[in-house]
PDB file of C-alpha atoms in Angstrom:
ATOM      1  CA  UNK A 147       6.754  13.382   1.249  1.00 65.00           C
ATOM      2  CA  UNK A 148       3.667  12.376   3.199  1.00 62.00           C
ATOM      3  CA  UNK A 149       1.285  13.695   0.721  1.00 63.00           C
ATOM      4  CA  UNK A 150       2.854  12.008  -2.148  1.00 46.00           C
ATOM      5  CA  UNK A 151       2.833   8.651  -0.453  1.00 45.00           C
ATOM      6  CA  UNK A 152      -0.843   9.490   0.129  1.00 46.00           C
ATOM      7  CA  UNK A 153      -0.983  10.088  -3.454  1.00 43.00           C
ATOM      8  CA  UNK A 154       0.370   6.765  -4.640  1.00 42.00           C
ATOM      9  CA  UNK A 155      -1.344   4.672  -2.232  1.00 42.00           C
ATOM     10  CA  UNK A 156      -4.698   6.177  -3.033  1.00 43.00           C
ATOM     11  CA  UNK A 157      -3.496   5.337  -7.192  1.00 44.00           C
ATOM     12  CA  UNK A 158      -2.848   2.362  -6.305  1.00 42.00           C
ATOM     13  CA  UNK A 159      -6.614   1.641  -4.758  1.00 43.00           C
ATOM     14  CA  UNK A 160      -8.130   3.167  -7.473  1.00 45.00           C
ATOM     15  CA  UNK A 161      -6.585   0.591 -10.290  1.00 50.00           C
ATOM     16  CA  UNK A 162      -7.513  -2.461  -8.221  1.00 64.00           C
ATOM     17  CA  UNK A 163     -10.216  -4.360  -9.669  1.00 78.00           C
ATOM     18  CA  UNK A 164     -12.709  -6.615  -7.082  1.00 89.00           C
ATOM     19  CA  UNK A 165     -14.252  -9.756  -7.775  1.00 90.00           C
ATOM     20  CA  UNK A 166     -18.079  -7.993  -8.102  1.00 94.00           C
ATOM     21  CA  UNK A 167     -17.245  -5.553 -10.381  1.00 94.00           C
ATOM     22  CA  UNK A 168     -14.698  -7.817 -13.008  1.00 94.00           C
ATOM     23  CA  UNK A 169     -17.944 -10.309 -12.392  1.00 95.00           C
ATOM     24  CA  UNK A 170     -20.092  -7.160 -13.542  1.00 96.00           C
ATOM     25  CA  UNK A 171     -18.096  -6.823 -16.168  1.00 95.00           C
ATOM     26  CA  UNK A 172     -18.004  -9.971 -17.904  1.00 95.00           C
ATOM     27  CA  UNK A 173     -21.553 -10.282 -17.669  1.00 96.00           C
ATOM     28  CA  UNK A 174     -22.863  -7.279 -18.604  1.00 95.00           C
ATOM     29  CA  UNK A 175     -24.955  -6.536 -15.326  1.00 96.00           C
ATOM     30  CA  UNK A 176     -24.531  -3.123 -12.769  1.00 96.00           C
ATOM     31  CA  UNK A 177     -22.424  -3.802  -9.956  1.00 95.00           C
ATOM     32  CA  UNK A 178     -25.143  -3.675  -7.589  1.00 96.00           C
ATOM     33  CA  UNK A 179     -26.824  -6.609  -8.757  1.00 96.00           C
ATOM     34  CA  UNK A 180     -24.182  -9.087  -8.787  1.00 96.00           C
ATOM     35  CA  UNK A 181     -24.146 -11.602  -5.787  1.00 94.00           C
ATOM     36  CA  UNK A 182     -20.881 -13.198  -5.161  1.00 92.00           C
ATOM     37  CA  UNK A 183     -22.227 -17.068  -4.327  1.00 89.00           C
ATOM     38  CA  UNK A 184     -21.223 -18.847  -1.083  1.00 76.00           C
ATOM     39  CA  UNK A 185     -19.919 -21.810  -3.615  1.00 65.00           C
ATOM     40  CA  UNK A 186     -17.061 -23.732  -4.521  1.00 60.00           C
ATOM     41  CA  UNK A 187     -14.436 -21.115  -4.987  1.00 57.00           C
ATOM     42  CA  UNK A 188     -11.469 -22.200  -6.262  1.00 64.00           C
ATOM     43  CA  UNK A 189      -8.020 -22.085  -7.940  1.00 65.00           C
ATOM     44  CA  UNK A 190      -7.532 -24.745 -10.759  1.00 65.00           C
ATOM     45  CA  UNK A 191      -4.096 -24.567 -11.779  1.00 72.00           C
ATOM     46  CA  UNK A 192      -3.540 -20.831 -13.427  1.00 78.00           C
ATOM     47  CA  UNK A 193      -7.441 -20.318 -13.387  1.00 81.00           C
ATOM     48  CA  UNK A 194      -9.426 -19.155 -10.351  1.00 85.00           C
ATOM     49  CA  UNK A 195     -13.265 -19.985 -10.829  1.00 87.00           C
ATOM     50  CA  UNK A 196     -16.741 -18.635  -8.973  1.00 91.00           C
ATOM     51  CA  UNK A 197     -20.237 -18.003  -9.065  1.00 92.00           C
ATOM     52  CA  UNK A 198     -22.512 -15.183  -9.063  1.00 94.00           C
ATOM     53  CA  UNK A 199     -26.058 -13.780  -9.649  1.00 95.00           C
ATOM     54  CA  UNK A 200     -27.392 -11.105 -11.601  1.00 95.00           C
ATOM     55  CA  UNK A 201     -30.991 -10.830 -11.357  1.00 92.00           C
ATOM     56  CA  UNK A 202     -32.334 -14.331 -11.839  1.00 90.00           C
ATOM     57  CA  UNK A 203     -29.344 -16.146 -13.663  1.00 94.00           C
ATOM     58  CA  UNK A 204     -26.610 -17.371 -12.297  1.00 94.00           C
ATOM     59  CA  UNK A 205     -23.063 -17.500 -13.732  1.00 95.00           C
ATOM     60  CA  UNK A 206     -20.083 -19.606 -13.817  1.00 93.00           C
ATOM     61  CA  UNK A 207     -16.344 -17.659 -13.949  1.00 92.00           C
ATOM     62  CA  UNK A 208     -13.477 -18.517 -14.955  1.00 90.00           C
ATOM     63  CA  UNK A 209     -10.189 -16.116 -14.766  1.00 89.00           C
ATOM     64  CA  UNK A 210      -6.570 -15.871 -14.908  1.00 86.00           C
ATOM     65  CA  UNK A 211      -4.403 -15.108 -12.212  1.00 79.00           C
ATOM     66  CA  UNK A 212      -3.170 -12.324 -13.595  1.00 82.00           C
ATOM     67  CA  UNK A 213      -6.622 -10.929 -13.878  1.00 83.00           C
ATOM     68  CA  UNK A 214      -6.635  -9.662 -17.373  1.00 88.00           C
ATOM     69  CA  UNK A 215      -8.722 -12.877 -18.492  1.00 90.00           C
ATOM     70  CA  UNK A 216     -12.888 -13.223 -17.175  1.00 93.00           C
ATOM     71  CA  UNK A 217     -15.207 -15.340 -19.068  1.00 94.00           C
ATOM     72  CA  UNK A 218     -18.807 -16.052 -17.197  1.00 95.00           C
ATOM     73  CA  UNK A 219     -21.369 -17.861 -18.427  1.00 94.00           C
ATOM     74  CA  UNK A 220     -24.684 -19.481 -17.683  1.00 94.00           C
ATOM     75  CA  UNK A 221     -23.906 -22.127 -15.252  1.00 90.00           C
ATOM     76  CA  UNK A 222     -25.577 -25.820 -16.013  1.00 80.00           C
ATOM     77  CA  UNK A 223     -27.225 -27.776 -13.739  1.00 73.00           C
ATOM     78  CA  UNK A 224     -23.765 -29.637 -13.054  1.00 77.00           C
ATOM     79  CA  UNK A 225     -21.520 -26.790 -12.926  1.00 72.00           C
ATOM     80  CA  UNK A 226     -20.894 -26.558  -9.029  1.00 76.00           C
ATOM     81  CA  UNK A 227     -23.009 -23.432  -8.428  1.00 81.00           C
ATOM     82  CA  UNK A 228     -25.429 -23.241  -5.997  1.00 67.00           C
TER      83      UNK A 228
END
């Protein structure tokens, strides 16, 4: 019983998704060189939105809470990134 309780739990692990790689994802750089940005993280309503780098640009994202939805993109000069 102990080893398939192991089992499940370590299934369970392996599905979750963190923020650097669904960031990694979205915007098409390795998981190594995304930077999670000490910014304004926040929840807007349904939505839950950060910044990152990746290499020299820096992104704005934007996803569900269910976390089936990402979309990053370029942040502006007046998007709350820093």
């Amino acid at each position: 019983m102990r080893i398939v309780c192991l089992f499940l739990w370590l299934m369970l692990l392996a599905g979750c998704t963190t923020q650097t790689s669904r960031t990694a994802d979205a915007t098409g750089c390795r998981r190594v060189d995304i930077d999670i940005l000490n910014s304004q993280y926040k929840r807007e309503g349904s939505t839950t939105v950060w910044c990152a780098r990746c290499k020299d640009k820096i992104y704005r994202c934007v996803g569900n809470a269910e976390k089936t939805r990402l979309e990053c993109r370029p942040a502006s000069a007046d998007g709350g990134c820093t």
